[in-house]
Tab-separated table of C-alpha atoms (C1' of nucleotides) in Angstrom:
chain	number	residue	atom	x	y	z
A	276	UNK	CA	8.708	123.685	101.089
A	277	UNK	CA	11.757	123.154	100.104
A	278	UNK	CA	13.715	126.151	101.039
A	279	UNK	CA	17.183	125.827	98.735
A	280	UNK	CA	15.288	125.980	95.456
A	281	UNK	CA	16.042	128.900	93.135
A	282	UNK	CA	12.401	129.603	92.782
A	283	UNK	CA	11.714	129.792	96.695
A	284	UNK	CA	14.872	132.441	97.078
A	285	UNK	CA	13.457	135.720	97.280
A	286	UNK	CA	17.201	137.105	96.039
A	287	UNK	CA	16.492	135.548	92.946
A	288	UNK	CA	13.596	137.132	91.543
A	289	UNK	CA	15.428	140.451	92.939
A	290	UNK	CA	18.561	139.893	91.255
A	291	UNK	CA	18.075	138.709	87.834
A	292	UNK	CA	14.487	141.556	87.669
A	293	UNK	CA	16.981	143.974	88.564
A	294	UNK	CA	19.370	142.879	85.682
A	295	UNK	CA	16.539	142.468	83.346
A	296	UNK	CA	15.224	146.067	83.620
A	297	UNK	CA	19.143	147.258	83.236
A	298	UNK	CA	19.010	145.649	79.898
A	299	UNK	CA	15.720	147.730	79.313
A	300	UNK	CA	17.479	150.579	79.999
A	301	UNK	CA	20.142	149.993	77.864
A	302	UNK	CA	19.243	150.820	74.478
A	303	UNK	CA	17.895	153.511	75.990
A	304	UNK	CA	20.372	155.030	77.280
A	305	UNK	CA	22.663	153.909	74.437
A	306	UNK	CA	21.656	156.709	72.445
A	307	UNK	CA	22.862	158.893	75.332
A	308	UNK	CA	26.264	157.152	75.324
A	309	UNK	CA	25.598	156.542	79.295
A	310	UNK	CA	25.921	153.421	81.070
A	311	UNK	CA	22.935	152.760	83.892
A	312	UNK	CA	25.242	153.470	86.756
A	313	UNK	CA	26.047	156.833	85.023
A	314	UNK	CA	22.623	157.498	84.541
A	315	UNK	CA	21.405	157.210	87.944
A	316	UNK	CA	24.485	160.051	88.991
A	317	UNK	CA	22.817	162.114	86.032
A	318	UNK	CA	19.561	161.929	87.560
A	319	UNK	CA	20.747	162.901	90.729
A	320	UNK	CA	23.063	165.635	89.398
A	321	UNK	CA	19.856	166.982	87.205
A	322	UNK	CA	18.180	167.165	90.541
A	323	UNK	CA	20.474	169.107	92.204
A	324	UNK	CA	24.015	170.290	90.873
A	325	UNK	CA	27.209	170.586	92.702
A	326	UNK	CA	27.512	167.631	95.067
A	327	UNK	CA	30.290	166.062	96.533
A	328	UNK	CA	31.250	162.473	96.036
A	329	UNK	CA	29.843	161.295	99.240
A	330	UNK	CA	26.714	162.796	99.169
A	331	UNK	CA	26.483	161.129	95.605
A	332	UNK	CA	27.541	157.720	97.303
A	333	UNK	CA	25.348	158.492	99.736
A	334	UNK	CA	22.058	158.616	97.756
A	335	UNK	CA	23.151	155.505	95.612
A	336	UNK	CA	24.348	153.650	98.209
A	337	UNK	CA	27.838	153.332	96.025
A	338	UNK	CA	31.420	153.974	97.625
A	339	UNK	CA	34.271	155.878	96.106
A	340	UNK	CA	35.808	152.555	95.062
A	341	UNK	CA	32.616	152.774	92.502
A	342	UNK	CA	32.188	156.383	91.879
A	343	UNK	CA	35.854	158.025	91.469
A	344	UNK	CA	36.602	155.713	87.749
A	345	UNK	CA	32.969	156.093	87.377
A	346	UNK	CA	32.970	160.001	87.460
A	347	UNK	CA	36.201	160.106	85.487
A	348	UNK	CA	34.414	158.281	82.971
A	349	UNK	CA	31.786	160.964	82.941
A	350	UNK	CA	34.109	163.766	83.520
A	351	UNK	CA	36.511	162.418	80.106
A	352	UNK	CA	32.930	162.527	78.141
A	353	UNK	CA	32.389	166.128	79.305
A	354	UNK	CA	29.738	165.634	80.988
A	355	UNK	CA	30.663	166.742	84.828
A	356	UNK	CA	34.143	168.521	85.989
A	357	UNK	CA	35.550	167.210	89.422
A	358	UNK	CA	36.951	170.362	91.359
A	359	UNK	CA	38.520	169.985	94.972
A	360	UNK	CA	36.708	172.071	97.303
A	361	UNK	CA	38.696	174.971	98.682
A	362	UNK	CA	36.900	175.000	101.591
A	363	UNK	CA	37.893	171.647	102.427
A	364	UNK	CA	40.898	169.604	99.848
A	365	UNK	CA	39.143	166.340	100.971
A	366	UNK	CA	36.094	166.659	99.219
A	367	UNK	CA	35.171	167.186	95.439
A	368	UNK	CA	32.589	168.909	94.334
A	369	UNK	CA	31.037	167.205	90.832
A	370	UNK	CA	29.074	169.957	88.728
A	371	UNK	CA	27.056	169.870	85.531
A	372	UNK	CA	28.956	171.069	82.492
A	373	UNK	CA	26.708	172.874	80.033
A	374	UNK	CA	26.694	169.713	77.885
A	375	UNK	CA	25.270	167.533	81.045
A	376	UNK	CA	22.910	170.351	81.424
A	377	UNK	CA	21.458	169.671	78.088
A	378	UNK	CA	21.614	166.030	77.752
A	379	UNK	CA	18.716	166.325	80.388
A	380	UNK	CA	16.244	167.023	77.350
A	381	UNK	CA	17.230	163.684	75.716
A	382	UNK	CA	16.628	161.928	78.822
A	383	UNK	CA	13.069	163.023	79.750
A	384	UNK	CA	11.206	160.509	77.573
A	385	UNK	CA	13.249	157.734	79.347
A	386	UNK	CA	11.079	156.842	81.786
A	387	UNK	CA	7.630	156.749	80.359
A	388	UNK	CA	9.771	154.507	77.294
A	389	UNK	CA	10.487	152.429	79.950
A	390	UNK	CA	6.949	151.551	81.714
A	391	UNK	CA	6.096	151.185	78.283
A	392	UNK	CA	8.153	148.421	77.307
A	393	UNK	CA	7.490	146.877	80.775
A	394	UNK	CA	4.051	146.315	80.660
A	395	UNK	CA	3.000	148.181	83.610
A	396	UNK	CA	0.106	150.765	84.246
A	397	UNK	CA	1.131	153.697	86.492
A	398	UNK	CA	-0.713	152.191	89.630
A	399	UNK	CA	1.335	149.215	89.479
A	400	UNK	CA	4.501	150.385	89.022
A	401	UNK	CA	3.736	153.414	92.109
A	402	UNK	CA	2.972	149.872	94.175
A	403	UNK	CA	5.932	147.558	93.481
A	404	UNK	CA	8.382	151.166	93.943
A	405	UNK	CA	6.523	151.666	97.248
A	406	UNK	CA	7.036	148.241	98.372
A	407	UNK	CA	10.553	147.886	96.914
A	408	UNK	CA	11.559	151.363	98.386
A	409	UNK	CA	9.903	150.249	102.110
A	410	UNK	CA	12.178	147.327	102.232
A	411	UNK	CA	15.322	149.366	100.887
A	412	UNK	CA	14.824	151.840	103.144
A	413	UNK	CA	13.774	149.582	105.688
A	414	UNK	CA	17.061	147.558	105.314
A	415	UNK	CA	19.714	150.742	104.810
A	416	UNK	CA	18.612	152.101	108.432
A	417	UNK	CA	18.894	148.675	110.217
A	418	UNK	CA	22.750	148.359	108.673
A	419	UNK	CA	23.469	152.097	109.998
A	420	UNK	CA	21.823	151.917	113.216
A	421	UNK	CA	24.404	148.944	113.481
B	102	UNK	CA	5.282	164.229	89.462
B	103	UNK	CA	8.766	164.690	88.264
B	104	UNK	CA	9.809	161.136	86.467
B	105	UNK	CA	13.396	162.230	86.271
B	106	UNK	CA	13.597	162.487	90.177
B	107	UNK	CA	15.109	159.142	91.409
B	108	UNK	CA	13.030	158.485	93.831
B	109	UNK	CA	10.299	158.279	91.118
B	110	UNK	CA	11.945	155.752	89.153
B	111	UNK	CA	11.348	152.101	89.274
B	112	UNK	CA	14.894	150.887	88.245
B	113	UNK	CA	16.610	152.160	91.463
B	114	UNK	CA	15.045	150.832	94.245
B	115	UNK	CA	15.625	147.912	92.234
B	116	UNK	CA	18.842	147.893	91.931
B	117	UNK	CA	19.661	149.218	94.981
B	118	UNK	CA	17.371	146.197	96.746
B	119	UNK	CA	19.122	143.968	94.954
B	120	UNK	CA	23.015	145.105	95.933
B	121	UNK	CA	21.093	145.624	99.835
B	122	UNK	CA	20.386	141.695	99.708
B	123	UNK	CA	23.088	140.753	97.899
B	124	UNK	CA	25.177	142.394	100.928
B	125	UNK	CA	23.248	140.182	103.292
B	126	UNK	CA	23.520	137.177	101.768
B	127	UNK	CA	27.613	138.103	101.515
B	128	UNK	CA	28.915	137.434	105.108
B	129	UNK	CA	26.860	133.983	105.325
B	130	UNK	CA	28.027	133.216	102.101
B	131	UNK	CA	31.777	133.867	103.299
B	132	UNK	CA	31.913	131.242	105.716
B	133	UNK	CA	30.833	128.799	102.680
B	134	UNK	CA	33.667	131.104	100.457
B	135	UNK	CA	30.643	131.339	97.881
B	136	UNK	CA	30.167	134.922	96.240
B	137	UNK	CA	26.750	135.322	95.700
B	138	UNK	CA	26.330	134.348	91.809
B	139	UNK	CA	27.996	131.303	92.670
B	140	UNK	CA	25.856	130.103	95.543
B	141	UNK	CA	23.199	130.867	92.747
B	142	UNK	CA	24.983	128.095	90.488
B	143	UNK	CA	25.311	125.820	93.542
B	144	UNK	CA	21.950	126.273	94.004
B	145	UNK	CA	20.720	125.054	90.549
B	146	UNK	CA	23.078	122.112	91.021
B	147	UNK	CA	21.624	121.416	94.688
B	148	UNK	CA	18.600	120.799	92.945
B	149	UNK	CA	19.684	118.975	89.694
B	150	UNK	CA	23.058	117.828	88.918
B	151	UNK	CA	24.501	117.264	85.385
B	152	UNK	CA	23.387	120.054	83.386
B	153	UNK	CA	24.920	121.752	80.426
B	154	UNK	CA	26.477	125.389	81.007
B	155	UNK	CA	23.356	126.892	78.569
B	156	UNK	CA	20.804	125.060	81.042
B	157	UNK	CA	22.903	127.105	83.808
B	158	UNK	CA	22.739	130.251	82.076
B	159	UNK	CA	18.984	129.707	81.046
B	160	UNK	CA	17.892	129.520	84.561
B	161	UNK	CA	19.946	132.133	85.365
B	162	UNK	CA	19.663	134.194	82.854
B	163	UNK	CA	23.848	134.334	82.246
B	164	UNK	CA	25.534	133.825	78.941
B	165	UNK	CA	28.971	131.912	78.835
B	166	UNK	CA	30.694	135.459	79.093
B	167	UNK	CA	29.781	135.306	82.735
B	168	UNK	CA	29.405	131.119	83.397
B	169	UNK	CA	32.622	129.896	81.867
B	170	UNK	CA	35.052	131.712	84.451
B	171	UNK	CA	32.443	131.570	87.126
B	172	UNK	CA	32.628	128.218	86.849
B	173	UNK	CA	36.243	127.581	86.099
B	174	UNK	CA	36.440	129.221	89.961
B	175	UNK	CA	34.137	126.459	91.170
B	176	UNK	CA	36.480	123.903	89.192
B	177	UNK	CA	39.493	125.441	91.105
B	178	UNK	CA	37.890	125.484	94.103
B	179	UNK	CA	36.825	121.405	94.023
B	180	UNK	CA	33.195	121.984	94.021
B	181	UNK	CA	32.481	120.778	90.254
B	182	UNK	CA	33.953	118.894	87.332
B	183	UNK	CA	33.663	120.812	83.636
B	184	UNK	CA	33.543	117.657	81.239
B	185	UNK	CA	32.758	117.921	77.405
B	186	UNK	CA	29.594	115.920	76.916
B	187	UNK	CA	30.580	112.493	74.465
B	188	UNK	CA	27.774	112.622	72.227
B	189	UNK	CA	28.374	116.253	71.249
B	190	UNK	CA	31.259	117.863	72.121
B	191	UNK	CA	30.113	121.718	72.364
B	192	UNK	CA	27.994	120.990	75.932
B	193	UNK	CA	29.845	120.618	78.758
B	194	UNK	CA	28.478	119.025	81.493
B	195	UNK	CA	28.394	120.964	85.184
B	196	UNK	CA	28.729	117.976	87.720
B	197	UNK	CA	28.941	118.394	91.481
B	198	UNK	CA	31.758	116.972	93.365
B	199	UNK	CA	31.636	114.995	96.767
B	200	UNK	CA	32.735	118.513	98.318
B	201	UNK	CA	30.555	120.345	96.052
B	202	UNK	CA	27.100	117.749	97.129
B	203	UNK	CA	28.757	117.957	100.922
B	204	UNK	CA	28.445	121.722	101.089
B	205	UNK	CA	24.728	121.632	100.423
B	206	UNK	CA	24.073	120.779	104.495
B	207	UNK	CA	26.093	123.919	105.752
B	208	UNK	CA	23.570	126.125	103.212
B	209	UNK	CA	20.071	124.597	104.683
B	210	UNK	CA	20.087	127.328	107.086
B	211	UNK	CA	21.385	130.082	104.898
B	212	UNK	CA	17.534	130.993	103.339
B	213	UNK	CA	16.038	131.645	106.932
B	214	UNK	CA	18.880	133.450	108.074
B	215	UNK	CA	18.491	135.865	105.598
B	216	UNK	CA	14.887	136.307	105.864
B	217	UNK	CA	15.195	137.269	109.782
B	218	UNK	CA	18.589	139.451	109.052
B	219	UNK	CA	15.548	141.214	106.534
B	220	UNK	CA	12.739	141.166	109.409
B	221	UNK	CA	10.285	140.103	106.754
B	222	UNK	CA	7.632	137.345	107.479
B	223	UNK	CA	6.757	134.504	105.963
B	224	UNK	CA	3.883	136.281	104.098
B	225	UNK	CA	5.471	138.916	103.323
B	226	UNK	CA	8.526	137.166	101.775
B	227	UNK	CA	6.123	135.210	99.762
B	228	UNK	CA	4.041	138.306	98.460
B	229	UNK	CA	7.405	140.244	97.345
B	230	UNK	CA	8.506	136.978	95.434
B	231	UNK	CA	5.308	135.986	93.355
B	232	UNK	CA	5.113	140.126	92.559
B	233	UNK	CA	9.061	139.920	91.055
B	234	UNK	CA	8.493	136.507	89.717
B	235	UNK	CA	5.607	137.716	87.688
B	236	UNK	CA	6.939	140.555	85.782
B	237	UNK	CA	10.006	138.762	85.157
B	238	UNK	CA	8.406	136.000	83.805
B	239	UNK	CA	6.563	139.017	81.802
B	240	UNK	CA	10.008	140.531	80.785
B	241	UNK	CA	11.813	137.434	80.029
B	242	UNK	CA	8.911	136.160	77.938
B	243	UNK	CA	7.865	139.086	75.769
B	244	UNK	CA	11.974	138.996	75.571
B	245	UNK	CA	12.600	136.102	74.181
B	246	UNK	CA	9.271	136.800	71.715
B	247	UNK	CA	10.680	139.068	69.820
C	265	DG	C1'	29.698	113.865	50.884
C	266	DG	C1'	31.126	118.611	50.775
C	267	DT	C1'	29.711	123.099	51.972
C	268	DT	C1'	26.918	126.235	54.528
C	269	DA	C1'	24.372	127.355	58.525
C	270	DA	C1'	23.471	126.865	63.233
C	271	DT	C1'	24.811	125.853	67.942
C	272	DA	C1'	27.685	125.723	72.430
C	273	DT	C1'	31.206	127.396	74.779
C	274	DA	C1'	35.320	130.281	75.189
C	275	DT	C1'	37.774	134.641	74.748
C	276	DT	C1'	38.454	139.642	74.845
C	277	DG	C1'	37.468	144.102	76.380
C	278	DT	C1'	34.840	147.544	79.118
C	279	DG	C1'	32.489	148.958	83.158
C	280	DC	C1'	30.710	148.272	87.327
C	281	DA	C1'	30.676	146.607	92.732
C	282	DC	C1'	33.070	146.123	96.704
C	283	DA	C1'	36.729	144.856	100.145
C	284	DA	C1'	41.039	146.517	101.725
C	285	DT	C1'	44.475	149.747	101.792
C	286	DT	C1'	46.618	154.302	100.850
C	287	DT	C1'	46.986	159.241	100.605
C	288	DA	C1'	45.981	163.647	101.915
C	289	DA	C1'	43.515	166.968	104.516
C	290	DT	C1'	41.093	168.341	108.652
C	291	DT	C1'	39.779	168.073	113.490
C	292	DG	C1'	40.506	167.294	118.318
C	293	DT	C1'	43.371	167.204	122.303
C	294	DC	C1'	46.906	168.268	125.099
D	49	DG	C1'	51.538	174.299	117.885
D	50	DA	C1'	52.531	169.113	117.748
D	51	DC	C1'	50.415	164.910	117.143
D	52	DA	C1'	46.935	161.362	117.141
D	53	DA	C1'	42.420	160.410	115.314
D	54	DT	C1'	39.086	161.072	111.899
D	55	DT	C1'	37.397	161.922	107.365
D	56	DA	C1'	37.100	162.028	101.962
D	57	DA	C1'	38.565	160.352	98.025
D	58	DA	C1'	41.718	157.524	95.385
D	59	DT	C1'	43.987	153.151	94.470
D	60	DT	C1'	44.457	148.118	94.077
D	61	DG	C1'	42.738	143.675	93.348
D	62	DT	C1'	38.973	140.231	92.561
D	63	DG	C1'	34.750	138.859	90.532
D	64	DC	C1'	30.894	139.540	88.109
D	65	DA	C1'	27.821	141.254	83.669
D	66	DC	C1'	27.567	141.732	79.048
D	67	DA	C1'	28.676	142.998	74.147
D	68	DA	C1'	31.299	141.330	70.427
D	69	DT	C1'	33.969	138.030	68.434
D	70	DA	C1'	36.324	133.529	67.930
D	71	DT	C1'	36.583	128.545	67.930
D	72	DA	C1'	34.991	124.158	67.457
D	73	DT	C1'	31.407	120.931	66.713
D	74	DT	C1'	27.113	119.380	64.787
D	75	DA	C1'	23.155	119.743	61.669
D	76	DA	C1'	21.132	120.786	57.198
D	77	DC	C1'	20.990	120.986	52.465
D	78	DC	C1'	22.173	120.405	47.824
DNA sequence: GGTTAATATATTGTGCACAATTTAATTGTC
DNA sequence: GACAATTAAATTGTGCACAATATATTAACC
């Protein structure tokens, strides 16, 4: 086999899936005026409020370089407020403005819309997550242990 | 099950995968001073020189927004010639250089590095690809249906 | 054959990613 | 308590992605 063709690259089929299902997304979350990036710190913030950048970075595996325009982005659309934490000046803690609160109800059909216009039953969608998710995790712990 | 909860989404593991492998590939691809989208091009030419920028992008699934400077970098950096094909003058052929054919044997070994620095098997690797392959044939089919 | 439509690439503008560095605050050590 | 080391976020610079538009060439049609 010949090892340098596109097709026999796993990162391939990884890469341009992953930008594929983005562009699902994206009409999507058009009518939320949200970009994909901003919609994964939404779904974490609708989770659980009041987090600091890092933890944020943390869970998304995104660094501040990412996040601080990012969250200014969000912050300018009302969405989130960015307050310094007195405890600690270093840190800011991101919170939910009423607004982000709400937008949570226009988001909750996102994800079934989405499975939808993939094609994919619920059993194999929990399977490829599963197996994706393994090898994420699998790979994240390896580069920390390091 | 909560859909909104990330960890119940499809898209992130995803995307996060795909930035995970991406970061692998990254300090292999340095020594070649490739950034990954590019080794993706070289790739493509590896395999079949000549082609027009649309074959590029169709493989690839990149419009010119993303080839044309992409490519002008490869121009800059001696590994292809951009030349506006004769018989019709909107294609523009992507043709390796001798530098550009040359670099090709220092990116043989590139592939099974990265599956080791992901402790996958062979089997393994092969199962994850033919699973990502086939919805995103799926995806980029019913796509380019409608 | 002149005009319209279609096609291929380029350009512009916005928003990520991420490396490298900077700034500011906190902690640890003496 | 002074000072070095660490930490958290911000800043700077480069390179994608991608939408929208522009430019230039070719094809299609009357």
């Amino acid at each position: 086999m010949n090892k340098l063709l596109l097709d026999n690259q796993l990162c391939f089929p990884l890469y341009a899936l992953s930008r594929q299902v983005t562009a699902l997304y994206r009409p999507l979350l058009e009518k939320l005026e949200l970009t994909y990036p901003q919609y994964l710190v939404m779904l974490l913030l609708w989770e659980t409020d009041n987090r600091f950048v890092g933890e944020i970075g943390e869970h998304l595996l995104l660094d501040s370089g990412t996040l601080t325009p990012l969250l200014k982005r969000l912050e300018q659309k009302q969405l989130i407020t960015r307050t310094r934490n007195p405890a600690d000046e270093r840190q800011v803690t991101i919170q939910l403005t009423e607004a982000g609160q709400t937008l949570k109800n226009q988001a909750v059909d996102i994800p079934a819309q989405l499975q939808e216009s993939m094609s994919l039953d619920d059993q194999q969608t929990v399977n490829l997550r599963v197996q994706l998710m393994t090898l994420l995790n699998q790979l994240t712990k390896t580069e920390t242990i390091i």
